[in-house]
Structure formats: C-alpha cells, structure tokens
Amino acid sequence: MAVSKALMSMPRRIQFFAACSRAIALLLALALFIAPCSNADSAAPQTSAVGVHGMVVSESDDAAHAGVEILKQGGNAVDAALATELAVGVTNPAACGIGGGGFMLIYIAKVRHFYALDYRETAPLQSRPDMYIRNGKPDEDLARDGILGVGVPGEIAGIDAALRRFGTMKFQQIAAPAEKLAGDGYVASEHLGKEIETLAPKLKSDPGLSQVFLKPDGSPLKAGDTIVAKNLAATLKGLGNDPVTNFYRGEVAAALVAFMKAHGGLLTAADLANYRPDWRDPIHHRYEGYDVYAMPPPSSGGVVLEMLGALDSGHLAGLGVNSPPYLARLIEVMRQGFIDREQYADPSFVGVEIQKLLTDSHILELRERAMHPKTSPPPPAAAHDHGTTNLLVADKDGNVVALTTTINTVFGAKMSVPELGIILNDEMDDFAVAPGVPNAYHLEGELANQVRPGKRPLSSMTPIIVTKNGKPVMTTGGSGGPTIISGVLQVALNILAFHLDATSAVAEPRIHEQAAPDVVIVEQAMPAATRSALEQMGYKLKVVPNLGAVGAITIAPANLHGAADPRKGGGAVGY
Ligand code: DON
C-alpha cells in the first residue's frame, strides 16, 4: 500500500486517539523531565539524569558510575567511555567484553572533528566461504554456538588505539573500575539474571561459564546475586599499560591460541598478531538543518543516514509522534533501507559505494521506492534478543563519544577461556553463512558479506552523533541486532523531528521492519488502537515485549540530559 493512501485512509477515531496519546505522552514527558536530577552519588540506578559537567549513559549502572568516576578524576570523554566499556564488559558479560569488538564514534571539540574507529572482529586466516557447509547444506548453528563462530577479538586493540590517540590516562587507570567490579564482585542486574537463567543449560557445559555464572549445585545465579570474575580481573590487571602487546602477542595470546587448538578452533597466533583496528572516515548526511555523523561500513551507519535522508525536507510535517501515518511512512522507509543494507559489507574486501548511497539522488530514489512499494515474500518469525551494548559520554569540554560493542548473541559462542575469564564471541554469524541463509537476526546472507580470511562481518551497530551549527546537540546508539538501526532512527527522529527530550524519546514505543521477513514488529506498549490502524492499512504485525535498547544524550548549552533505555535497565549518570 502506498503511504499517501495510508495517510488518507486514517479514520477519525484514530485521529482522536492519536491526539489523546500525544497528550498523555506530553504529560509523561513533563513528569519525566522534572524527575531527572544529577545522580552521581545516589545508590539506586536511574535511567534518566541531567548533568552539567559530564554525562555517561550505559546499559549498566555500575559501568556508567565507573565512567563518571574517571571524568571526576580529570579524564576526558574518551577516557571515561573506555573505562565504561571495560566495566560494562564485566557487568554485562553476556553482551560484550574483551573477547568481542565494536565501533566507536568520537567528536573532539578542540579540533571540531569526528573520528570513527572500527575494532570489529575479523575472520581467522584459516576461515573459508564454505566453512559452515556440511554435506552440501549450510549449518548456521556452527557459526553461532561453539568454536567455529569465533572471530579475532578487536576490543582491546580498539580501546588501546582510542586511548593512545585521544585519552589522557594510562590503561590501568581506566581499567581500575572494571578490575574492581570483576575482582570484588558486582550485583547481577535483572537483565543479566534472565540471560543466565535462559542460557543455563548451555552455560553448564562450559567449565569457565559455569564456574562464574552457576552456583556449585549447578543452579543459575539470579538478579541480585553477587557475581565474582576473579580470572577476568587478573587478566585485566595483567594487561598492564601495554594491553595490545599482552593480549595479541603475549601471555593472553598464548592462552587463547592453546584453547583454540585444544577445542578445534581456527584462530591462531598469526591472527592475533596481525589484528589491527581501523581508523575510518566517518560518514555524514544532513537532516532538517542538522548534521548527522555515523560509522561507515562495515557498520550500518549509512543505512540510518539513508533512512533519515528519505524523511527529510518536511517529509514528516504535521504527523504526530507514533501516529499511524507516521509509522506507515517509517515502515516503508525502513523496508527500503534494509534492502539497501544488502549492499553493505567490509569495504576492504567489497566495493561498497557508500558515497553514492548517500547522494541526494539515491535517497530521493529510496523515498520513491518507499512511497510505491512492491509486495514482498511472506513472513517467518522474527528474531530479537539482547546481546551487545551501547554507551554514550559527553564531557565538560564538548567532547562526545558514542560506541557500540558486542560478543554478538547472548554469551557469544557460549564458550570461555576459563583461566582468562574471557567469553568468546560468535561474530562469525554476522557473515553470510551461505547466500540467502538467514543469520540469528533473520538477516539474509548476501555474497558481499561472504566469509573471507581477515574480513570483518557486516554489522547493525550504529552509534551516531548529531550537530547543529557545528556543535553536538545529541548522540544515540543501541543494542539488539538489526533493531539497532530502526531504534536509533526512531530515537533520533523523536528528538530531531518531534522535539522530545532524551527520556521521552527513548521511552516511546518502537516498531521494526527489515524488509524480510515481511512482518512489522511492534512493541506491546504501542497503543492497541495504533496497532489496529496499522493492521487496517494492511500491515502484518508481530507484537513483542520490547525491541532492543537505545540510549540518548541531548546536549544543550546549560546541561546534558542522559537517558538509558528502561527496557534493559542500565544507568544515566550526570554530574
Ligand atoms: O554487529 C551486529 O550487528 C550484531 N553482532 C549485533 C548483535 C546484537 O546486537 C545482539 N543483540 N541482539
């Protein structure tokens, strides 16, 4: 159905409902805006805060506090972001950690410049495009659970590269909070408790994971229990102030390689020694007078920029936040954005025409496709889970860091190196196991994203930073596989197009459409009347409790307003 038809067919009662829900949202927003306060010293986790000197938003409250501690010690946004990253790797161990990798977008105020760091995992040198084919058939589980899913970790190389280039502190100073959390123990969040419970049968079969996350009788540790990760604490300490040498060529490398050998893995000493993070040119597009900066491929930042571009030029004028006609427009634009995503891959291996994809003429063409969509294939079930983590930092000097990092699915490969306390990623699943075979997130494999030795898999992780008149005004990013792309888009629009504050922008219910499967996923918090309006327009909906987690910071001259996503918990800590 064309979006214009959808617009015209909006019944009166829905218009009335949309007006009511806007009024309720406004009241909620007012209540939430009054509630946030500077909370650096308060004990209870808060997902919303206002700060003057600095702000850290993380999917872990302990990690957000770790970041603010570093800011208070005189560190800048980069120091604080890296301390938060190491800490969240301890407290959200099912989502991220030093066995994984990510993307970091950095704005340095002094030089008014953006930097993009890609420290995504790479495919081991011994990997091959057909490595997941058995008896002529693709076996995607091999890429997901177990040793063949493991890519070369980029986390420590990325942290070290950013710290050396823009930080002011030594590695041990920024690692101190993480070491303390791992060594002394941390209280498991609701979210982690659920993840341990769900994955308990798999954790049981891994000696390192069961030692940390299960009780001696084999039952899972729960939310509120204290989790101690002594071996991880020792590994972090042992990295000293030259973490790259230690991790990629020293004792950690030796233990990782020995573990791989013993378990039939592909990763070798040469893989670790050859790993390099890549400084890339950030990509950029305008949206309604704002400049939006994002990660280039193999991240999906370009997809968000294409979608925003297609909604530019007053294209949402007069539509209410989460009104059915707005959502219909969003669905069609998301669908076309995800179709374009099939062209994205590691640019070192495949010619991704990112500049062409971001031209006005291509974006106009995407908008046309969205206005006149063709029918798509029928829907299988859609995936969503909660690995990965995003964090955002803004400091008093105007520096901003937005980063997303992951070990991919919950507890990654479901394997750990016990003596190191390192949980191994299953990032190889983000490659196309074979053309047309969907990965864990039902994203279908394309040739461009085929496995090659040394190649980085395509990612949905896409932190963004937005400026107006040359100054950062907001940043956002999220976790949740492909729902990162749609979530970042919606939170950005909630702030830039609908002028919601960070807390309300993050709290608004979200939808997700990724072209295939042909089903629109809708959060259950989306009002029933809105859902039925979408169904009347012909959309097939699948209702889920929630879609990923997206955080945001809005940056005004007088203050910083941070919001972690209450869907996953975490913390916004300002000071
Ligand atoms: O890079 C990616 O796109 C995925 N490895 C992200 C995984 C993720 O967000 C897990 N949560 N659902």
Coordinates of C-alpha atoms and ligand atoms in Angstrom, one line a residue:
M1 CA 0.0 0.0 0.0
A2 CA 1.3 3.5 -0.8
V3 CA 2.0 5.7 2.2
S4 CA -0.2 8.5 0.8
K5 CA -3.2 6.1 0.6
A6 CA -2.5 5.1 4.2
L7 CA -2.5 8.8 5.2
M8 CA -5.8 9.5 3.5
S9 CA -7.4 6.4 5.0
M10 CA -6.8 7.4 8.6
P11 CA -10.2 7.1 10.3
R12 CA -11.4 9.9 12.5
R13 CA -11.4 7.9 15.7
I14 CA -7.7 7.1 15.2
Q15 CA -7.0 10.8 14.7
F16 CA -8.8 11.4 18.0
F17 CA -6.9 8.6 19.6
A18 CA -3.6 9.9 18.3
A19 CA -4.4 13.3 19.8
C20 CA -5.1 11.7 23.2
S21 CA -2.0 9.6 23.1
R22 CA 0.0 12.7 22.3
A23 CA -1.5 14.5 25.3
I24 CA -0.6 11.5 27.5
A25 CA 2.9 11.4 26.1
L26 CA 3.3 15.1 26.8
L27 CA 2.2 14.7 30.4
L28 CA 4.6 11.7 30.8
A29 CA 7.4 13.7 29.2
L30 CA 6.8 16.6 31.6
A31 CA 6.8 14.2 34.6
L32 CA 10.0 12.5 33.4
F33 CA 11.7 15.8 32.6
I34 CA 11.0 17.1 36.1
A35 CA 12.2 13.8 37.6
P36 CA 15.8 13.6 36.3
C37 CA 18.5 15.0 38.5
S38 CA 22.2 14.9 39.0
N39 CA 22.7 11.4 40.4
A40 CA 26.4 10.7 40.5
D41 CA 26.3 9.9 44.2
S42 CA 22.9 8.2 44.5
A43 CA 22.9 4.5 45.0
A44 CA 19.7 3.5 43.2
P45 CA 20.1 3.1 39.5
Q46 CA 18.5 5.8 37.4
T47 CA 17.9 5.5 33.7
S48 CA 17.5 9.3 33.4
A49 CA 19.7 12.2 34.5
V50 CA 20.7 15.8 34.0
G51 CA 24.3 16.8 34.4
V52 CA 26.3 20.0 33.9
H53 CA 29.9 18.8 33.7
G54 CA 29.5 15.4 32.2
M55 CA 27.2 12.6 31.4
V56 CA 27.6 8.8 30.9
V57 CA 24.8 6.6 29.6
S58 CA 25.4 2.9 29.7
E59 CA 23.4 -0.3 29.7
S60 CA 25.0 -1.0 33.1
D61 CA 24.5 1.4 36.0
D62 CA 27.8 0.3 37.6
A63 CA 29.6 1.0 34.3
A64 CA 28.0 4.4 34.0
H65 CA 29.3 5.3 37.5
A66 CA 32.7 4.0 36.5
G67 CA 32.8 6.4 33.6
V68 CA 31.7 9.3 35.8
E69 CA 34.4 8.5 38.3
I70 CA 37.0 8.8 35.5
L71 CA 35.5 12.2 34.5
K72 CA 35.8 13.3 38.1
Q73 CA 39.4 12.2 38.2
G74 CA 40.1 14.7 35.3
G75 CA 39.7 12.2 32.4
N76 CA 38.0 13.3 29.2
A77 CA 35.1 11.7 27.4
V78 CA 37.4 9.2 25.7
D79 CA 39.0 8.1 29.0
A80 CA 35.5 7.8 30.5
A81 CA 34.0 5.9 27.6
L82 CA 36.8 3.4 27.6
A83 CA 36.5 2.9 31.4
T84 CA 32.8 2.4 31.0
E85 CA 33.4 0.0 28.1
L86 CA 35.7 -2.2 30.2
A87 CA 33.4 -2.0 33.2
V88 CA 30.3 -3.0 31.1
G89 CA 32.3 -5.9 29.8
V90 CA 32.4 -7.1 33.4
T91 CA 28.8 -6.4 34.5
N92 CA 27.0 -7.2 31.2
P93 CA 29.2 -10.2 30.3
A94 CA 26.6 -11.9 28.2
A95 CA 26.6 -8.9 25.8
C96 CA 30.1 -7.7 25.4
G97 CA 33.6 -7.9 26.8
I98 CA 37.3 -8.2 25.8
G99 CA 36.5 -11.2 23.7
G100 CA 34.4 -9.1 21.3
G101 CA 34.7 -5.9 19.2
G102 CA 32.9 -2.8 18.2
F103 CA 32.6 0.6 16.7
M104 CA 33.5 4.0 18.2
L105 CA 32.5 7.5 17.0
I106 CA 34.4 10.3 18.7
Y107 CA 34.0 14.1 18.5
I108 CA 36.9 16.1 19.7
A109 CA 35.7 19.6 20.4
K110 CA 39.2 21.3 20.3
V111 CA 39.6 20.5 16.7
R112 CA 35.9 20.2 15.8
H113 CA 36.5 16.9 14.2
F114 CA 34.8 13.5 14.1
Y115 CA 36.8 10.2 14.2
A116 CA 35.5 6.7 13.5
L117 CA 37.2 3.7 14.9
D118 CA 36.4 0.2 13.6
Y119 CA 37.6 -2.5 16.0
R120 CA 35.3 -5.2 14.7
E121 CA 36.3 -8.8 14.9
T122 CA 37.9 -10.3 11.7
A123 CA 37.5 -13.8 10.3
P124 CA 40.5 -16.0 11.1
L125 CA 43.1 -16.5 8.4
Q126 CA 42.1 -20.2 8.1
S127 CA 38.4 -19.4 7.5
R128 CA 36.8 -20.1 4.2
P129 CA 33.5 -19.1 2.5
D130 CA 32.2 -22.7 2.7
M131 CA 33.3 -23.4 6.3
Y132 CA 29.7 -23.8 7.5
I133 CA 28.6 -26.1 4.8
R134 CA 28.1 -29.7 5.8
N135 CA 27.0 -32.5 3.4
G136 CA 26.2 -29.8 0.9
K137 CA 23.9 -27.9 3.3
P138 CA 24.6 -24.7 5.3
D139 CA 24.7 -25.4 9.0
E140 CA 24.2 -21.9 10.6
D141 CA 24.4 -23.2 14.1
L142 CA 28.2 -23.8 13.5
A143 CA 28.6 -20.1 13.2
R144 CA 26.5 -19.3 16.3
D145 CA 27.4 -21.7 19.1
G146 CA 30.8 -23.1 19.5
I147 CA 34.4 -22.6 18.5
L148 CA 33.8 -22.0 14.7
G149 CA 31.8 -18.9 15.5
V150 CA 34.7 -17.1 17.0
G151 CA 36.2 -14.1 15.2
V152 CA 39.5 -12.4 16.1
P153 CA 38.7 -10.1 19.0
G154 CA 39.2 -6.4 18.4
E155 CA 38.1 -4.9 21.8
I156 CA 41.5 -4.4 23.4
A157 CA 43.1 -3.1 20.2
G158 CA 40.3 -0.6 19.8
I159 CA 40.4 0.6 23.4
D160 CA 44.2 1.0 23.2
A161 CA 44.0 2.9 19.9
A162 CA 41.5 5.3 21.2
L163 CA 43.2 5.8 24.5
R164 CA 46.6 6.5 22.9
R165 CA 45.2 8.9 20.3
F166 CA 42.7 10.9 22.4
G167 CA 42.9 9.7 26.1
T168 CA 44.8 11.4 28.9
M169 CA 45.2 8.4 31.1
K170 CA 47.1 5.1 31.2
F171 CA 45.3 1.8 30.5
Q172 CA 45.5 0.6 34.2
Q173 CA 43.8 3.9 35.3
I174 CA 40.8 3.4 33.1
A175 CA 40.7 -0.4 33.7
A176 CA 40.7 0.1 37.5
P177 CA 36.9 0.2 38.0
A178 CA 36.4 -2.9 35.8
E179 CA 39.1 -4.8 37.7
K180 CA 37.4 -3.9 41.0
L181 CA 34.0 -4.9 39.8
A182 CA 35.3 -8.2 38.5
G183 CA 37.5 -9.0 41.5
D184 CA 35.3 -7.8 44.3
G185 CA 32.1 -8.8 42.6
Y186 CA 29.0 -6.9 41.2
V187 CA 25.3 -7.4 41.7
A188 CA 23.7 -9.1 38.8
S189 CA 21.0 -6.9 37.1
E190 CA 17.5 -8.1 36.3
H191 CA 18.5 -8.4 32.7
L192 CA 21.7 -10.5 33.3
G193 CA 19.7 -12.7 35.8
K194 CA 17.2 -13.5 33.0
E195 CA 20.0 -14.2 30.5
I196 CA 21.8 -16.6 32.9
E197 CA 18.6 -18.4 33.6
T198 CA 17.7 -18.8 29.9
L199 CA 21.2 -19.9 28.9
A200 CA 21.8 -22.1 32.0
P201 CA 21.8 -25.4 30.1
K202 CA 24.4 -24.1 27.7
L203 CA 26.5 -22.4 30.5
K204 CA 26.5 -25.8 32.3
S205 CA 28.5 -27.4 29.5
D206 CA 31.3 -24.8 29.6
P207 CA 33.6 -25.0 32.6
G208 CA 34.6 -21.3 32.7
L209 CA 31.0 -20.0 32.3
S210 CA 29.5 -22.4 34.9
Q211 CA 32.2 -21.5 37.4
V212 CA 31.3 -17.8 37.2
F213 CA 27.5 -17.9 36.5
L214 CA 26.2 -21.0 38.2
K215 CA 26.2 -22.0 41.8
P216 CA 28.2 -25.1 42.9
D217 CA 24.9 -27.1 42.7
G218 CA 24.6 -26.1 39.0
S219 CA 21.6 -23.7 39.5
P220 CA 21.9 -20.3 37.9
L221 CA 22.9 -17.2 39.8
K222 CA 20.0 -14.7 39.8
A223 CA 19.3 -11.0 39.7
G224 CA 20.6 -9.5 43.0
D225 CA 23.2 -12.2 43.5
T226 CA 26.9 -11.1 43.6
I227 CA 29.0 -12.4 40.7
V228 CA 32.7 -12.5 41.0
A229 CA 35.0 -12.9 38.0
K230 CA 38.5 -13.3 39.6
N231 CA 40.2 -14.6 36.5
L232 CA 38.9 -11.8 34.3
A233 CA 40.1 -9.3 37.0
A234 CA 43.5 -10.9 36.9
T235 CA 43.6 -10.8 33.0
L236 CA 42.7 -7.1 33.0
K237 CA 45.4 -6.4 35.6
G238 CA 47.9 -8.5 33.7
L239 CA 47.4 -6.4 30.6
G240 CA 49.3 -3.6 32.3
N241 CA 49.8 -0.4 30.4
D242 CA 50.7 -2.2 27.1
P243 CA 47.5 -4.2 26.6
V244 CA 48.0 -4.8 22.9
T245 CA 51.3 -6.5 23.3
N246 CA 50.0 -8.6 26.2
F247 CA 46.7 -9.5 24.6
Y248 CA 47.7 -10.0 21.0
R249 CA 51.3 -11.3 21.3
G250 CA 51.9 -12.1 25.0
E251 CA 50.5 -14.4 27.6
V252 CA 46.9 -13.8 26.8
A253 CA 47.5 -14.6 23.2
A254 CA 49.3 -17.9 24.1
A255 CA 46.4 -19.0 26.4
L256 CA 43.8 -18.1 23.7
V257 CA 45.7 -20.0 21.0
A258 CA 46.2 -23.0 23.2
F259 CA 42.5 -23.0 24.0
M260 CA 41.6 -22.8 20.3
K261 CA 44.0 -25.7 19.4
A262 CA 42.5 -27.8 22.2
H263 CA 38.9 -27.2 21.0
G264 CA 39.3 -27.4 17.2
G265 CA 39.2 -23.6 16.6
L266 CA 40.7 -21.7 13.7
L267 CA 42.2 -18.7 15.4
T268 CA 46.0 -18.7 15.5
A269 CA 48.9 -16.7 16.9
A270 CA 49.2 -15.1 13.5
D271 CA 45.5 -14.0 13.6
L272 CA 46.1 -12.2 16.9
A273 CA 49.4 -10.7 16.0
N274 CA 48.0 -9.4 12.7
Y275 CA 44.9 -7.8 14.1
R276 CA 44.7 -4.0 13.6
P277 CA 41.8 -1.6 14.4
D278 CA 40.9 0.7 11.5
W279 CA 40.5 4.5 11.8
R280 CA 37.9 5.2 9.1
D281 CA 36.3 8.4 7.7
P282 CA 33.0 9.0 9.5
I283 CA 30.0 9.3 7.1
H284 CA 27.6 12.2 7.2
H285 CA 24.3 13.4 6.0
R286 CA 22.0 16.4 6.6
Y287 CA 18.6 16.1 8.3
E288 CA 16.4 19.1 8.7
G289 CA 19.3 21.5 9.3
Y290 CA 21.2 19.0 11.5
D291 CA 24.4 17.3 10.5
V292 CA 24.3 13.6 11.4
Y293 CA 27.6 11.7 11.7
A294 CA 27.8 7.9 11.7
M295 CA 30.1 4.9 11.3
P296 CA 30.9 3.8 7.7
P297 CA 30.7 0.2 6.6
P298 CA 31.0 -2.5 7.8
S299 CA 28.7 -0.7 10.3
S300 CA 25.2 0.1 9.2
G301 CA 25.5 3.8 9.9
G302 CA 24.9 4.6 6.2
V303 CA 21.5 2.8 6.4
V304 CA 20.4 5.1 9.2
L305 CA 21.6 8.1 7.2
E306 CA 19.7 7.0 4.1
M307 CA 16.5 6.5 6.1
L308 CA 16.8 9.9 7.8
G309 CA 17.5 11.5 4.4
A310 CA 14.4 9.9 3.0
L311 CA 12.4 11.5 5.8
D312 CA 14.0 15.0 5.4
S313 CA 12.6 18.1 3.8
G314 CA 9.5 18.4 5.9
H315 CA 8.5 14.9 5.0
L316 CA 7.1 14.3 8.5
A317 CA 5.5 17.7 8.8
G318 CA 2.2 17.6 10.6
L319 CA 2.5 14.0 11.6
G320 CA 2.4 13.1 15.3
V321 CA 5.0 11.0 17.1
N322 CA 3.9 7.4 16.7
S323 CA 0.8 8.3 14.8
P324 CA -0.3 5.6 12.4
P325 CA 0.5 7.7 9.2
Y326 CA 4.0 8.4 10.6
L327 CA 4.5 4.7 11.4
A328 CA 3.4 3.7 8.0
R329 CA 5.9 6.1 6.4
L330 CA 8.6 4.8 8.7
I331 CA 7.8 1.2 7.9
E332 CA 8.2 1.8 4.1
V333 CA 11.4 3.8 4.6
M334 CA 12.9 1.1 6.9
R335 CA 12.0 -1.6 4.4
Q336 CA 13.8 0.2 1.6
G337 CA 16.8 1.0 3.9
F338 CA 17.2 -2.7 4.8
I339 CA 17.0 -3.6 1.1
D340 CA 19.9 -1.2 0.5
R341 CA 21.7 -2.8 3.5
E342 CA 22.4 -5.8 1.4
Q343 CA 25.0 -3.7 -0.5
Y344 CA 26.9 -3.0 2.8
A345 CA 29.9 -5.1 3.8
D346 CA 33.6 -4.8 4.7
P347 CA 34.9 -2.1 2.3
S348 CA 38.4 -3.6 2.4
F349 CA 37.0 -6.6 0.5
V350 CA 34.0 -5.4 -1.4
G351 CA 33.4 -2.1 -3.2
V352 CA 30.6 -0.5 -1.1
E353 CA 29.5 2.6 -2.9
I354 CA 28.7 4.4 0.3
Q355 CA 29.1 7.9 -1.2
K356 CA 26.7 7.0 -4.0
L357 CA 24.2 5.5 -1.5
L358 CA 24.3 8.8 0.4
T359 CA 23.8 11.1 -2.6
D360 CA 20.6 13.2 -2.8
S361 CA 19.5 11.4 -5.9
H362 CA 19.8 7.9 -4.4
I363 CA 18.0 9.0 -1.3
L364 CA 15.2 10.5 -3.4
E365 CA 15.0 7.2 -5.3
L366 CA 14.8 5.3 -1.9
R367 CA 11.9 7.7 -0.9
E368 CA 10.2 7.0 -4.2
R369 CA 10.5 3.2 -3.6
A370 CA 9.1 3.7 -0.1
M371 CA 6.1 5.6 -1.5
H372 CA 5.3 2.9 -4.1
P373 CA 6.4 -0.4 -2.5
K374 CA 6.2 -3.7 -4.3
T375 CA 4.8 -6.7 -2.4
S376 CA 7.3 -8.9 -0.5
P377 CA 7.5 -12.5 0.5
P378 CA 5.5 -14.0 3.4
P379 CA 6.7 -13.8 7.0
P380 CA 8.6 -16.4 9.1
A381 CA 9.1 -15.5 12.7
A382 CA 11.4 -12.6 13.6
A383 CA 14.3 -12.5 15.9
H384 CA 15.2 -10.2 18.7
D385 CA 17.4 -10.6 21.7
H386 CA 19.6 -8.5 23.9
G387 CA 23.3 -9.0 23.5
T388 CA 25.5 -6.1 22.6
T389 CA 25.9 -2.8 24.5
N390 CA 25.9 0.8 23.6
L391 CA 27.3 3.7 25.7
L392 CA 27.4 7.4 25.3
V393 CA 29.6 10.0 27.0
A394 CA 29.7 13.8 26.9
D395 CA 32.2 15.8 28.8
K396 CA 32.5 19.4 30.0
D397 CA 34.8 20.4 27.1
G398 CA 32.3 19.4 24.5
N399 CA 33.9 16.1 23.6
V400 CA 31.4 13.3 22.8
V401 CA 31.9 9.5 22.4
A402 CA 29.3 7.1 21.2
L403 CA 30.3 3.4 20.9
T404 CA 28.6 0.1 20.5
T405 CA 30.4 -3.2 21.2
T406 CA 29.4 -6.8 21.3
I407 CA 30.2 -10.5 21.5
N408 CA 27.1 -11.0 19.3
T409 CA 24.4 -13.3 20.6
V410 CA 23.8 -13.7 24.3
F411 CA 27.0 -15.2 25.9
G412 CA 28.6 -15.2 22.4
A413 CA 29.9 -18.6 21.3
K414 CA 28.8 -19.9 24.8
M415 CA 32.4 -20.7 25.4
S416 CA 35.0 -19.1 27.6
V417 CA 38.7 -19.5 28.3
P418 CA 38.5 -20.3 32.0
E419 CA 41.9 -19.2 33.2
L420 CA 41.5 -15.8 31.4
G421 CA 37.8 -15.3 32.3
I422 CA 37.3 -14.2 28.6
I423 CA 34.0 -15.1 26.9
L424 CA 34.4 -15.8 23.2
N425 CA 32.4 -14.0 20.6
D426 CA 30.3 -15.7 17.9
E427 CA 30.7 -12.8 15.5
M428 CA 31.2 -15.1 12.5
D429 CA 27.4 -15.5 12.5
D430 CA 27.2 -11.9 11.2
F431 CA 28.7 -13.2 7.9
A432 CA 26.5 -14.8 5.3
V433 CA 26.9 -18.5 6.1
A434 CA 25.7 -19.1 2.5
P435 CA 23.8 -16.8 0.1
G436 CA 20.1 -16.5 1.2
V437 CA 20.6 -18.2 4.6
P438 CA 19.4 -16.0 7.4
N439 CA 21.6 -15.3 10.4
A440 CA 20.5 -15.2 14.1
Y441 CA 18.6 -11.9 13.3
H442 CA 16.9 -13.3 10.2
L443 CA 19.1 -11.0 8.0
E444 CA 19.6 -12.9 4.8
G445 CA 23.1 -13.6 3.6
E446 CA 24.5 -11.7 0.6
L447 CA 27.6 -12.5 -1.4
A448 CA 29.1 -9.2 -0.5
N449 CA 29.1 -10.4 3.1
Q450 CA 30.6 -13.8 2.5
V451 CA 33.4 -15.1 4.8
R452 CA 36.9 -14.3 3.7
P453 CA 40.1 -14.6 5.8
G454 CA 40.8 -11.3 7.5
K455 CA 37.4 -9.8 6.6
R456 CA 35.0 -8.1 9.0
P457 CA 31.4 -9.2 9.1
L458 CA 28.6 -6.6 8.3
S459 CA 27.2 -5.1 11.5
S460 CA 24.0 -3.4 12.5
M461 CA 25.8 -1.5 15.3
T462 CA 25.5 2.2 14.5
P463 CA 26.2 4.9 17.1
I464 CA 25.5 8.4 15.8
I465 CA 26.3 12.0 16.9
V466 CA 24.3 15.0 15.6
T467 CA 25.5 18.6 15.4
K468 CA 23.7 21.9 14.7
N469 CA 25.7 24.9 13.6
G470 CA 28.9 22.9 14.2
K471 CA 28.1 21.9 17.8
P472 CA 27.0 18.5 19.1
V473 CA 23.3 18.5 20.1
M474 CA 22.6 14.8 20.7
T475 CA 24.0 11.3 20.4
T476 CA 22.3 8.0 20.4
G477 CA 23.1 4.3 19.8
G478 CA 21.7 1.0 20.8
S479 CA 21.8 -2.8 21.1
G480 CA 19.5 -5.5 19.7
G481 CA 20.8 -6.7 16.3
P482 CA 19.0 -5.1 13.3
T483 CA 16.6 -3.3 15.7
I484 CA 19.6 -1.1 16.5
I485 CA 19.1 0.5 13.0
S486 CA 15.4 1.1 13.4
G487 CA 15.8 2.0 17.1
V488 CA 18.5 4.6 16.5
L489 CA 16.4 6.0 13.6
Q490 CA 13.3 6.4 15.8
V491 CA 15.0 7.8 18.8
A492 CA 16.8 10.3 16.6
L493 CA 13.5 11.3 14.9
N494 CA 11.8 11.6 18.3
I495 CA 14.4 14.2 19.3
L496 CA 15.1 15.9 16.0
A497 CA 11.7 15.9 14.4
F498 CA 9.3 15.6 17.3
H499 CA 11.5 17.6 19.8
L500 CA 11.1 15.1 22.7
D501 CA 13.6 15.2 25.5
A502 CA 16.0 12.3 25.7
T503 CA 14.0 10.4 28.4
S504 CA 10.7 10.6 26.4
A505 CA 12.5 9.9 23.1
V506 CA 13.9 6.7 24.5
A507 CA 10.7 5.7 26.3
E508 CA 8.4 6.0 23.3
P509 CA 7.3 2.6 22.0
R510 CA 9.1 1.5 18.8
I511 CA 8.5 -0.6 15.7
H512 CA 10.9 -2.6 13.5
E513 CA 10.7 -3.5 9.8
Q514 CA 13.7 -5.1 8.0
A515 CA 12.2 -6.0 4.5
A516 CA 12.4 -9.7 5.1
P517 CA 10.7 -11.3 6.8
D518 CA 7.6 -9.3 5.7
V519 CA 6.3 -8.5 9.2
V520 CA 6.3 -5.4 11.2
I521 CA 7.4 -6.0 14.8
V522 CA 5.7 -3.7 17.2
E523 CA 6.3 -3.2 20.9
Q524 CA 3.3 -4.1 23.1
A525 CA 3.5 -0.6 24.6
M526 CA 2.3 0.7 21.3
P527 CA -1.4 1.6 21.9
A528 CA -3.8 -1.1 20.7
A529 CA -5.6 1.5 18.6
T530 CA -2.4 2.4 16.8
R531 CA -1.7 -1.3 16.1
S532 CA -5.2 -1.9 14.7
A533 CA -4.9 1.2 12.5
L534 CA -1.7 -0.3 11.0
E535 CA -3.4 -3.6 10.5
Q536 CA -6.3 -1.9 8.7
M537 CA -3.7 -0.4 6.4
G538 CA -2.7 -4.0 5.5
Y539 CA 0.4 -4.5 7.7
K540 CA 1.1 -7.8 9.3
L541 CA 2.2 -7.2 12.8
K542 CA 4.1 -9.2 15.4
V543 CA 3.8 -7.9 18.9
V544 CA 6.8 -8.3 21.2
P545 CA 7.5 -7.1 24.8
N546 CA 10.3 -4.8 23.6
L547 CA 12.7 -4.1 20.8
G548 CA 16.3 -3.7 21.8
A549 CA 17.7 -0.9 23.9
V550 CA 18.6 2.6 22.7
G551 CA 20.2 5.3 24.9
A552 CA 20.5 9.0 24.2
I553 CA 22.1 12.2 25.4
T554 CA 20.9 15.6 24.4
I555 CA 23.4 18.4 24.7
A556 CA 22.3 21.9 25.5
P557 CA 24.5 24.9 26.4
A558 CA 23.3 24.7 30.0
N559 CA 23.0 21.0 30.6
L560 CA 23.3 17.4 29.4
H561 CA 20.2 15.2 29.6
G562 CA 21.0 11.5 29.5
A563 CA 18.7 8.5 29.2
A564 CA 19.4 4.8 29.3
D565 CA 16.7 2.6 28.0
P566 CA 14.5 1.3 30.8
R567 CA 13.8 -1.7 28.6
K568 CA 17.2 -3.1 29.5
G569 CA 18.0 -1.1 32.7
G570 CA 21.4 0.4 33.0
G571 CA 22.1 3.9 34.1
A572 CA 22.4 7.6 33.1
V573 CA 24.8 9.3 35.5
G574 CA 25.4 13.0 35.3
Y575 CA 27.5 15.3 37.5
Ligands
DON1 O1 27.1 -6.5 14.8 C1 25.9 -6.9 14.8 O2 25.1 -6.4 14.0 C2 25.4 -7.9 15.8 N1 26.6 -8.7 16.1 C3 24.8 -7.2 16.9 C4 24.3 -8.2 17.9 C5 23.3 -7.7 18.9 O3 23.0 -6.5 18.9 C6 22.8 -8.6 19.8 N2 21.6 -8.3 20.3 N3 20.6 -8.6 19.9

